[in-house]
XYZ file of C-alpha atoms in Angstrom:
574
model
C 128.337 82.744 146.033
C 131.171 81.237 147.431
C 131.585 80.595 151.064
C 135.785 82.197 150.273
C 134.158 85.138 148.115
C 135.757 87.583 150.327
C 139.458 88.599 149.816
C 141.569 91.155 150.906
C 143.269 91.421 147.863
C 140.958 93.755 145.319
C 142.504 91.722 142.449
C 142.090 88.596 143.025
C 140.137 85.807 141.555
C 137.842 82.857 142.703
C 140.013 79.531 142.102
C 137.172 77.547 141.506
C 134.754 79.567 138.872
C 137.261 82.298 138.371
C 135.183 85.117 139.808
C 135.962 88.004 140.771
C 136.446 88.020 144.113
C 134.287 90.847 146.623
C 137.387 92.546 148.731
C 136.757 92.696 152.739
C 135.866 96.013 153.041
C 132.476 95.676 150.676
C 131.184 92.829 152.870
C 129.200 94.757 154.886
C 125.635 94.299 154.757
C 124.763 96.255 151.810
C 122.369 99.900 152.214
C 118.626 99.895 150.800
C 116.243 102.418 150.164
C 113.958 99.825 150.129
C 113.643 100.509 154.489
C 114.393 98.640 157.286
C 114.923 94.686 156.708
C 112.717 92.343 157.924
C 114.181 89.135 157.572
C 116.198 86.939 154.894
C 115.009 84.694 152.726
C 116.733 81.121 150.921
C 118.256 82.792 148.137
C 116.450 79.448 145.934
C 112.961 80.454 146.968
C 113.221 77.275 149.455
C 110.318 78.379 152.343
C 113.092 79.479 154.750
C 113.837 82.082 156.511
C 116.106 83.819 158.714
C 116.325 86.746 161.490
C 120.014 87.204 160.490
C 122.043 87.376 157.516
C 123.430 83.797 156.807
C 124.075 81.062 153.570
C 122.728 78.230 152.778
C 124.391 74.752 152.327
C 126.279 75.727 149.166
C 127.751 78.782 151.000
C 124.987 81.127 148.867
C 124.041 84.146 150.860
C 120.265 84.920 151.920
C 118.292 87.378 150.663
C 116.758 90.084 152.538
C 113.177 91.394 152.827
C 112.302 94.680 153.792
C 109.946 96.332 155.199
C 108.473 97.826 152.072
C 109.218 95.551 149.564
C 105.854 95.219 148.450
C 104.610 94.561 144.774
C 105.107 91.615 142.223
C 109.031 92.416 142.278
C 111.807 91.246 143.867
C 114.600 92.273 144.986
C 118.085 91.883 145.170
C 121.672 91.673 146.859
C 124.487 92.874 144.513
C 126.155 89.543 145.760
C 123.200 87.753 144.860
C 123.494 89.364 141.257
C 126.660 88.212 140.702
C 125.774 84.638 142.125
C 122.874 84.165 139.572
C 124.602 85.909 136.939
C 122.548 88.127 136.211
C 123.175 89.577 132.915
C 120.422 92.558 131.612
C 120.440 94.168 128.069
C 118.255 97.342 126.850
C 115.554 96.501 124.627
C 116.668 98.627 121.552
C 115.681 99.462 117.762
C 117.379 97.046 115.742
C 117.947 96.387 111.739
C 115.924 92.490 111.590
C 117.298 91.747 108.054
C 117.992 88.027 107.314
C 118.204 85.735 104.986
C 115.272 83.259 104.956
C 116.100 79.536 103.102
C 113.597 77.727 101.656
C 112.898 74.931 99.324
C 110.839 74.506 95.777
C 110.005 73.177 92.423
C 110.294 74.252 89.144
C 106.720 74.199 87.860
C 105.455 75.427 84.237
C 103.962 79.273 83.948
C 100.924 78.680 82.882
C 100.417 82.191 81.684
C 102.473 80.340 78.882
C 100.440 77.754 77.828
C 98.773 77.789 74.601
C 95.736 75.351 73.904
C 94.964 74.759 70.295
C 90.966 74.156 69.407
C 89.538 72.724 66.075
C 87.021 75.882 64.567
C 86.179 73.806 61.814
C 83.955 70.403 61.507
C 85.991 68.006 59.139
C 88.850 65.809 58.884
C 92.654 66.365 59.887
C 94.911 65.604 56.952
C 98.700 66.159 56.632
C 99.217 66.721 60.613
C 102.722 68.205 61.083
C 102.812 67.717 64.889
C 103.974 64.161 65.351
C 104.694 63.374 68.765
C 104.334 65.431 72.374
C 107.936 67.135 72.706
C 108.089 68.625 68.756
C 108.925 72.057 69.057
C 106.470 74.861 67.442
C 107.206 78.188 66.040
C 104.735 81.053 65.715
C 102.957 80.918 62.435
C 104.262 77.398 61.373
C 101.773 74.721 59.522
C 100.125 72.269 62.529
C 97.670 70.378 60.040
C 95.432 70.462 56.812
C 91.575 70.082 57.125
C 89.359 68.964 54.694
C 85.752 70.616 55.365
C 82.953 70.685 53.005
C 81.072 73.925 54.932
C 84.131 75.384 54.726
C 84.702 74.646 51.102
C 81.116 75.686 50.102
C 81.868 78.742 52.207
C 85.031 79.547 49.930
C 83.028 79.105 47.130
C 80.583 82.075 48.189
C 83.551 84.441 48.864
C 85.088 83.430 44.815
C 81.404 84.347 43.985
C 80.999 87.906 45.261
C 84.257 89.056 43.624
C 82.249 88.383 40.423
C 79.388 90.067 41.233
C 81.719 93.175 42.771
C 79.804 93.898 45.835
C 81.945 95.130 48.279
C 80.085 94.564 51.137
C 78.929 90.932 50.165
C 83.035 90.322 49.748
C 83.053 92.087 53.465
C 80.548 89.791 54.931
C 81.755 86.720 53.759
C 85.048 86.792 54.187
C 83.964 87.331 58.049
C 81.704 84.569 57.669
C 84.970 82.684 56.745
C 86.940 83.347 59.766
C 84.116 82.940 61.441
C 84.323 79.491 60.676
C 87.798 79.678 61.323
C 89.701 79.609 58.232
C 92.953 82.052 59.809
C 93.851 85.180 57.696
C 97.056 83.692 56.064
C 94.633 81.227 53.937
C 92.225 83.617 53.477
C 94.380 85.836 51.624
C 95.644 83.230 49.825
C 92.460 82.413 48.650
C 92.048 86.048 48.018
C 94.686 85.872 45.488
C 94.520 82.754 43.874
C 91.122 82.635 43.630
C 90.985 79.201 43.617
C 89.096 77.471 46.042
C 91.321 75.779 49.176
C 90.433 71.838 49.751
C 92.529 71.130 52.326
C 92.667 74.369 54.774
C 96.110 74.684 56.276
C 95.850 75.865 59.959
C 99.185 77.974 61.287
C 100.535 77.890 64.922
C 99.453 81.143 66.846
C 102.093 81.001 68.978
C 105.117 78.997 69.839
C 106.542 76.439 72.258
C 106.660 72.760 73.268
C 104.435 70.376 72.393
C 102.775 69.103 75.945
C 99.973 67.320 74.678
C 98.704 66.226 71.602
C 95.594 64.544 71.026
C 94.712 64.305 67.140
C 96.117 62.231 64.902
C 96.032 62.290 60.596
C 92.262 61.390 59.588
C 90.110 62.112 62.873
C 87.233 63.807 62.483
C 86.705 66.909 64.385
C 84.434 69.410 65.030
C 84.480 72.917 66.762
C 85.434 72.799 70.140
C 87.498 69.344 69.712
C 90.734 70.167 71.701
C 93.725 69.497 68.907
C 96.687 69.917 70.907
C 98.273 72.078 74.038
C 101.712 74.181 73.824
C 103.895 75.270 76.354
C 106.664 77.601 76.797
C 109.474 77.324 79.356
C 110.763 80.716 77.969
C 109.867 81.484 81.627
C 109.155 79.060 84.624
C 107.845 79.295 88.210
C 109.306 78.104 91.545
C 106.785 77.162 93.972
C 108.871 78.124 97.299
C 107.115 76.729 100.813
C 107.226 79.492 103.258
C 106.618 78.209 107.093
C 103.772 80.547 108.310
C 105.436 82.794 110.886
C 107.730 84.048 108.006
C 105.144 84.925 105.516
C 104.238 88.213 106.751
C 107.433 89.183 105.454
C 107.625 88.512 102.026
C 106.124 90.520 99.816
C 105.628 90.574 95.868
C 108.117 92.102 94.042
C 111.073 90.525 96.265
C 114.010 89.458 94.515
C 114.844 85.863 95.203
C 117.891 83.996 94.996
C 117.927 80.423 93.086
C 120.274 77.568 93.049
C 118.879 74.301 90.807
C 121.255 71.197 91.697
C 120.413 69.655 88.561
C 120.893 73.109 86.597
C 123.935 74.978 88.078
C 124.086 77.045 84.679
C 120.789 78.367 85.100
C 119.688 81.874 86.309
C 120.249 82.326 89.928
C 117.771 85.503 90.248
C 114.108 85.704 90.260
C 111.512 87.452 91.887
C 108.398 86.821 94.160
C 105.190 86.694 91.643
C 102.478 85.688 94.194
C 101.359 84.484 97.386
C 99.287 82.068 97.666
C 96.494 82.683 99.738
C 96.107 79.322 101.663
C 98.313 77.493 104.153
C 98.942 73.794 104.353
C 97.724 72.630 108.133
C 99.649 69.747 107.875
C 103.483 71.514 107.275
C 101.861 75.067 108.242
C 103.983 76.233 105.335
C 102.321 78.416 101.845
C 103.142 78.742 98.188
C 104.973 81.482 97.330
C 105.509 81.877 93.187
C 108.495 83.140 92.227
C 108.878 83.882 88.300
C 112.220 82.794 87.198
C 113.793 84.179 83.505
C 114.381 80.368 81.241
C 115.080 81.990 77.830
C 118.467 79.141 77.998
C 116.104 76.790 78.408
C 118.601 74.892 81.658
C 115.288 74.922 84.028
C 112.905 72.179 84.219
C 109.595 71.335 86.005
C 110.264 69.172 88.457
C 113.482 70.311 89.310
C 114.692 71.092 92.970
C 115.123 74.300 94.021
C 116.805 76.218 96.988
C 115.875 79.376 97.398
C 116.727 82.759 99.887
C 114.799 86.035 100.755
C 116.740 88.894 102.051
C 113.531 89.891 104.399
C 112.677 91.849 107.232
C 114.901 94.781 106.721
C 113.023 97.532 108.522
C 114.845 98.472 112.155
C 112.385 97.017 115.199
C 111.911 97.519 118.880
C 113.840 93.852 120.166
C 115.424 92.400 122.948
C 117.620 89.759 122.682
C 116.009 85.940 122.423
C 117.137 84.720 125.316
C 115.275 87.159 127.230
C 111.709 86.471 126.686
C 110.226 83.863 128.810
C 107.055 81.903 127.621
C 104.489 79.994 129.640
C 100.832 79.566 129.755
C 100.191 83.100 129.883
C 102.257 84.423 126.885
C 105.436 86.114 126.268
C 107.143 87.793 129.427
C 110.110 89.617 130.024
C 111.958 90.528 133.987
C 112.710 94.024 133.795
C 115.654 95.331 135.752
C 114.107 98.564 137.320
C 117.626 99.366 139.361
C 119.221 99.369 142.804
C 118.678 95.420 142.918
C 114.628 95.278 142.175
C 113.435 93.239 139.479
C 109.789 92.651 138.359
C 108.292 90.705 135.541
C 106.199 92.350 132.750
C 103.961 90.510 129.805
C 105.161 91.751 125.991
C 103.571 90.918 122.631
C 106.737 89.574 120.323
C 106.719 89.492 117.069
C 109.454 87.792 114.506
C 113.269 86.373 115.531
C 116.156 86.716 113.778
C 120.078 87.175 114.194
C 119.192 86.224 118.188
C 116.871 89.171 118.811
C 112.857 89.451 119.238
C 110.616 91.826 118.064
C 108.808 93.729 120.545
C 105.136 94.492 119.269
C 104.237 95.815 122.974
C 105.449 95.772 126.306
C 108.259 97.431 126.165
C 109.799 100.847 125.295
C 113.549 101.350 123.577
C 115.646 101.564 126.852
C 113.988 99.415 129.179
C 116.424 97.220 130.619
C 115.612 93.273 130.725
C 117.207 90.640 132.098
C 119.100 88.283 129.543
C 120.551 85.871 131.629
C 119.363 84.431 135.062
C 115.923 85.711 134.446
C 114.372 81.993 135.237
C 115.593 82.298 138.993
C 114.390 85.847 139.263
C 110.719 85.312 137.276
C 110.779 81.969 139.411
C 111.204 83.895 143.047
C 108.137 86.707 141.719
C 106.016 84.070 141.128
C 106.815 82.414 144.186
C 106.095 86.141 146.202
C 103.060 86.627 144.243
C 101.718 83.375 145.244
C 102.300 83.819 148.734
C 100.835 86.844 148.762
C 97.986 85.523 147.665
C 97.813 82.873 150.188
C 97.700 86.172 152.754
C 94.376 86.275 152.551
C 92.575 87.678 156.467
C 92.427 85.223 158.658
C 88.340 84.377 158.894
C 88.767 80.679 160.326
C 88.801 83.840 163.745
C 85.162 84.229 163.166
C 82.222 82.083 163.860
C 78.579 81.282 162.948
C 77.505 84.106 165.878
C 80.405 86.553 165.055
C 78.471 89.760 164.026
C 78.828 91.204 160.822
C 81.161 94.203 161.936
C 83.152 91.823 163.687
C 84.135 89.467 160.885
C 87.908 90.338 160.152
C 88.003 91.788 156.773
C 90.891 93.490 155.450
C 91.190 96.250 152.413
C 91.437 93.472 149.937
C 88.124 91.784 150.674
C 86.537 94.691 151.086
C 87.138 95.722 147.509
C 86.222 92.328 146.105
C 82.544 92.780 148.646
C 82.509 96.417 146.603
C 81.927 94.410 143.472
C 78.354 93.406 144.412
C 77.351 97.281 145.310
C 78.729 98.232 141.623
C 76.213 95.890 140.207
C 73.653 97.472 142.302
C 74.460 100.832 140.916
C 74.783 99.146 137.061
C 71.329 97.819 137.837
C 69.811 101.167 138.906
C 71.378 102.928 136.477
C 69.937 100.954 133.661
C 66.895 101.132 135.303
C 66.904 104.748 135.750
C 68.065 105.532 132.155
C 66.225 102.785 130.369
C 69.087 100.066 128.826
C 69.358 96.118 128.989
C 72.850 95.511 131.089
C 75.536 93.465 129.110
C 75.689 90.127 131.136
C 79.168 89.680 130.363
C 79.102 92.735 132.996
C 78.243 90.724 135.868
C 80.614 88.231 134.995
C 83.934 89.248 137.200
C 81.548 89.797 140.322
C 79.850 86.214 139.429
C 83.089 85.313 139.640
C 84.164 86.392 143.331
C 81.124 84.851 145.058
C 82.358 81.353 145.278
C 85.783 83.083 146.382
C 84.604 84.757 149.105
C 81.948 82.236 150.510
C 85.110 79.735 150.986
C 87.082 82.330 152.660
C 84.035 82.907 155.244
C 82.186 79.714 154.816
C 81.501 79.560 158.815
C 80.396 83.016 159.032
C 77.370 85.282 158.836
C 78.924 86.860 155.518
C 78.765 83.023 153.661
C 74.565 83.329 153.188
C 74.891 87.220 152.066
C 76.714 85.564 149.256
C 74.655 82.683 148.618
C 72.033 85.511 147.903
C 74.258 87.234 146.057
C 74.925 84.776 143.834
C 71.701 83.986 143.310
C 70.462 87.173 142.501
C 73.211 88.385 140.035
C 72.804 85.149 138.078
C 68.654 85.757 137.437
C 69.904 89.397 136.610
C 71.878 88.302 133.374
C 69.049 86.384 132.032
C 67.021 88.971 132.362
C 64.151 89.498 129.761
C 62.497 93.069 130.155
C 62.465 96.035 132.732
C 60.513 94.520 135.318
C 62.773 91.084 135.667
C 65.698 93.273 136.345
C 63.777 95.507 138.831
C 63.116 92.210 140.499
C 66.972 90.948 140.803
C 67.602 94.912 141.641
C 65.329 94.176 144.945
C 66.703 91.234 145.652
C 70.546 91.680 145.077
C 70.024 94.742 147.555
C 68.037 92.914 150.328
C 70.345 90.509 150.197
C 73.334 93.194 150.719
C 71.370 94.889 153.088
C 72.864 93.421 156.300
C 76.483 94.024 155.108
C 75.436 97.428 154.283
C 74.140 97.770 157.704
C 75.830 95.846 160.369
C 78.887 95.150 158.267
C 80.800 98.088 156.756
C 77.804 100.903 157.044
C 80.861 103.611 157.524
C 82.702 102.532 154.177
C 79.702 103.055 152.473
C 78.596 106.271 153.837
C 81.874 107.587 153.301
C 81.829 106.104 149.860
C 78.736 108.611 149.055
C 76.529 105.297 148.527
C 72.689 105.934 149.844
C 70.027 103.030 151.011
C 66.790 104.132 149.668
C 63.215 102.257 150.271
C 60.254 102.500 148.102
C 57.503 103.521 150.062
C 55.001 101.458 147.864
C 56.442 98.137 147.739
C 59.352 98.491 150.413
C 62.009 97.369 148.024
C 65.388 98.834 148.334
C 68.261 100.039 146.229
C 71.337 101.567 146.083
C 72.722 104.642 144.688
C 74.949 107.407 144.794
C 74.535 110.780 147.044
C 71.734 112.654 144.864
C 68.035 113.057 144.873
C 66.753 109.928 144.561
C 65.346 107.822 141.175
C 62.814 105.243 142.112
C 62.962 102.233 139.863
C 60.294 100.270 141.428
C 57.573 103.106 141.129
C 56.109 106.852 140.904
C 55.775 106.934 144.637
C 57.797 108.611 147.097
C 61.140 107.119 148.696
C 62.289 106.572 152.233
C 66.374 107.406 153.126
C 68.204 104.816 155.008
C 70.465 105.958 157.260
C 73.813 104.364 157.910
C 73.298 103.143 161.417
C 76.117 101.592 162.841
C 79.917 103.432 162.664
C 83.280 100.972 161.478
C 84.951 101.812 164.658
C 82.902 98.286 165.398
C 84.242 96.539 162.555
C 87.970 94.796 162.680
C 90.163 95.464 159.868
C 92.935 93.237 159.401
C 95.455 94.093 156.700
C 97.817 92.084 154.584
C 100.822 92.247 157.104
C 98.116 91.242 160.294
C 97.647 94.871 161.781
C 94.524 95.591 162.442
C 92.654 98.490 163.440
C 88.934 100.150 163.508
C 89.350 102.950 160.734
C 91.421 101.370 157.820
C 88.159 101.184 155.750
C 89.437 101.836 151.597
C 88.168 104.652 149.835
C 86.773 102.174 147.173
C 83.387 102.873 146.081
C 80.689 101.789 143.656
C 81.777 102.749 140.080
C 78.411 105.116 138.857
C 78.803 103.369 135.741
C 77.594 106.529 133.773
């Protein structure tokens, strides 16, 4: 903001940036819900502060905290708003159609291709296929063969019309296709009744000559490939599709063509096939598109642009510029009103036309910041760090501080709850006869090392040492008796938190000590008649000895006090 943002004339207009300017009588310091303010903050996230309202070098007024602005939000001034420029949009169901470009070749449909095989064992005579290129029509001559078996064959057919057997005349003239003499000479032989030297073989179907590899007086024999036809009556396009896009294109889509070298050729086709495979080097895949060449303007090789109309359905989007993306994923700063702002992680899907899908994250009305969102996403991160960084003061406590003394606030206290759930997930698959998952012990595995840094110099750092080592035995494991073991000794190793440190917050919490009279191993569990793991025999109650009112509390802010103990228990994990 500027330092001359104020005016008294309601009209007028910053000469610099040609803002609007704020008129004198809306310069007071603005109202809150939020509670009484605490201080003010750099409006940059710089780590200074204020008692009193004031601006910065650049004339940009300071933000202020209140009393209750808790959370991963921030918030606010309207003045600050307009600073940043703060610009929010609704995230809102939107039509996502667009035209997608790609590039192809024209490549031969090989549902087209014809390959012609010799039947026969003789010699090729009269070949009228010269030369790859020759065009073929259905049913025209390709070649003459001369071939004794098929001659002696012939010779057998003339023979049963004398002797008038229908079924002999049957079974040889299969025997002759069999060898494969084609119908056309056979019922020219049929009527001439003379026999055929030189068998004529007819083109089955038509098209270009693509290969040819016979020529007049090889000899052949069933099997020997003779020559292949294509025909370009129809033609593919291989289209590369980048990977993000592919989920939208479907088979059946019509496709629109250009050919540089063939502007007279079809400019319509439609999607034939996806291929299933992507190329990891251009993370694009083959798409087929069948293209109409009756004219015959198309060629393989030929260059092809190409463009799907795709993603037509309406979607759940905000617009691009909103979503923010960092090591985490896709995030979005949601305006929640009267100056707070807080961040929120979305799943996004496709982008088109300046928009974003929203796959999750979001629902159609949620407002989110398009513009300015870096500053605000920038100062939550900065809060939530910092309030992280408010962790209870321990460096108060030493070696001989008692348990109950050790300042501890809510926080801690729920994290030190972690180890008593495992505890009760130990008993409880104890009691009811399961293995534990070990990926269950993880999170608490986790806030040991935590936790013995924070109160490395106290009587709570060995309690986790124990800790530690007794929930790391318990995921490996191997029958009942192993866990019973780690049971025992994650609980004696709790024991003098549960009992000097926070005996109250457990008794409150419904949690009871209980020791096996047998082998004088403990465990934990919740208020109801006890279930020895260890053994049959009977069990001895613990009772909580010491009250909280011992214990200091700190919270996050630095009160402290004797009764602030959570009402976070042990989860029964039933």
């Amino acid at each position: 903001m500027h330092p001359h943002y104020i005016s008294t004339d309601p009209d007028g207009t910053c000469p610099i940036c040609g803002m609007d300017l704020v008129p004198a009588d809306k310069t007071q310091e603005p109202t809150s819900s939020a509670g009484e303010i605490l201080y003010y903050k750099h409006p940059m996230g710089k780590p200074d502060t204020s008692p009193v309202p004031k601006k910065d070098s650049m004339g940009m007024d300071y933000i202020p905290v209140y009393a209750d602005d808790t959370g991963s939000g921030v918030a606010v001034s309207p003045e600050m708003i307009q600073t940043m420029g703060i610009r929010t949009a609704p995230a809102e169901t939107r039509d996502f159609s667009r035209v997608l470009r790609a590039f192809g070749t024209v490549e031969t449909n090989e549902r087209l291709e014809n390959v012609t095989v010799s039947r026969l064992e003789g010699w090729i005579e009269n070949l009228a296929v010269n030369a790859e290129g020759d065009t073929v029509r259905p049913g025209s001559l390709l070649y003459r063969i001369y071939s004794p078996d098929l001659i002696a064959a012939q010779k057998d057919y003339l023979n049963s019309f004398r002797i008038g057997n229908e079924a002999r005349i049957a079974s040889v003239r299969q025997r002759l296709r069999s060898l494969g003499m084609q119908n056309a000479a056979i019922d020219r032989l049929t009527e001439t009744r003379q026999v055929i030297e030189r068998v004529p073989v007819y083109a089955e179907a038509g098209g270009t000559v693509a290969e040819l590899q016979v020529r007049n007086g090889d000899y052949v024999k069933p099997g020997t490939p003779i020559l292949r036809l294509q025909s370009y009556a129809d033609v593919w396009v291989i289209a590369s599709v980048p990977e993000s896009d592919l989920p939208l294109v479907q088979a059946g889509m019509p496709a629109e063509l250009d050919f540089p070298s063939a502007p007279d050729a079809p400019g319509k086709g439609q999607v034939d096939y996806i291929y299933p495979t992507i190329d990891p080097k251009t993370r694009t895949a083959d798409v087929r598109i069948e293209v109409d060449n009756v004219s015959g303007y198309l060629r393989p090789g030929a260059y092809a642009d190409i463009r799907l109309n795709i993603g037509g359905r309406p979607r759940l989007s905000v617009p691009s510029e909103a979503i923010l993306l960092g090591s985490e994923g896709a995030r979005v700063v949601i305006a929640e009103g009267n100056g707070r702002f807080s961040g929120r992680a979305v799943q996004t899907g496709i982008s088109a036309n300046g928009r974003t899908e929203i796959l999750s994250g979001l629902e159609s009305g949620d407002m989110v910041v398009a513009s300015g969102q870096f500053l605000l996403d920038s100062e939550a991160n900065l809060k939530e760090g910092l309030a992280k960084l408010e962790a209870p003061d321990a460096s108060a406590a030493s070696p001989e501080t008692p348990l109950s003394d050790i300042p501890v606030d809510s926080k801690a206290l729920a994290e030190i709850d972690h180890f008593t759930d495992m505890a009760l997930y130990f008993h409880e698959a104890l009691r009811d006869g399961y293995d534990i998952d070990p990926l269950f012990v993880d999170p608490a595995l986790a806030l040991v090392p935590v936790l013995r840094d924070r109160y490395a110099n106290t009587k709570l750092a060995p309690v986790m040492d124990a800790t530690q080592t007794a929930l790391a035995a318990a995921q490996d494991a191997t029958d009942r008796e192993d866990l019973a073991t780690q049971l025992s000794d994650l609980v004696e190793a709790l024991k003098p938190w549960l009992l000097e440190g926070a005996p109250q917050h457990y008794s409150e919490a419904g949690l009871v000590l209980y020791r096996d009279t047998a082998t004088g191993r403990y465990w934990l569990q919740e208020e109801a008649k006890p279930a020895n793991p260890y053994s049959a025999d009977g069990a001895e109650r613990i009772d909580w000895l010491n009250p909280m009112a011992g214990m200091s509390m700190t919270t996050n802010d630095g009160e402290t006090g004797a009764d602030q103990a959570p009402g976070h228990s042990g989860d029964s994990h039933d």
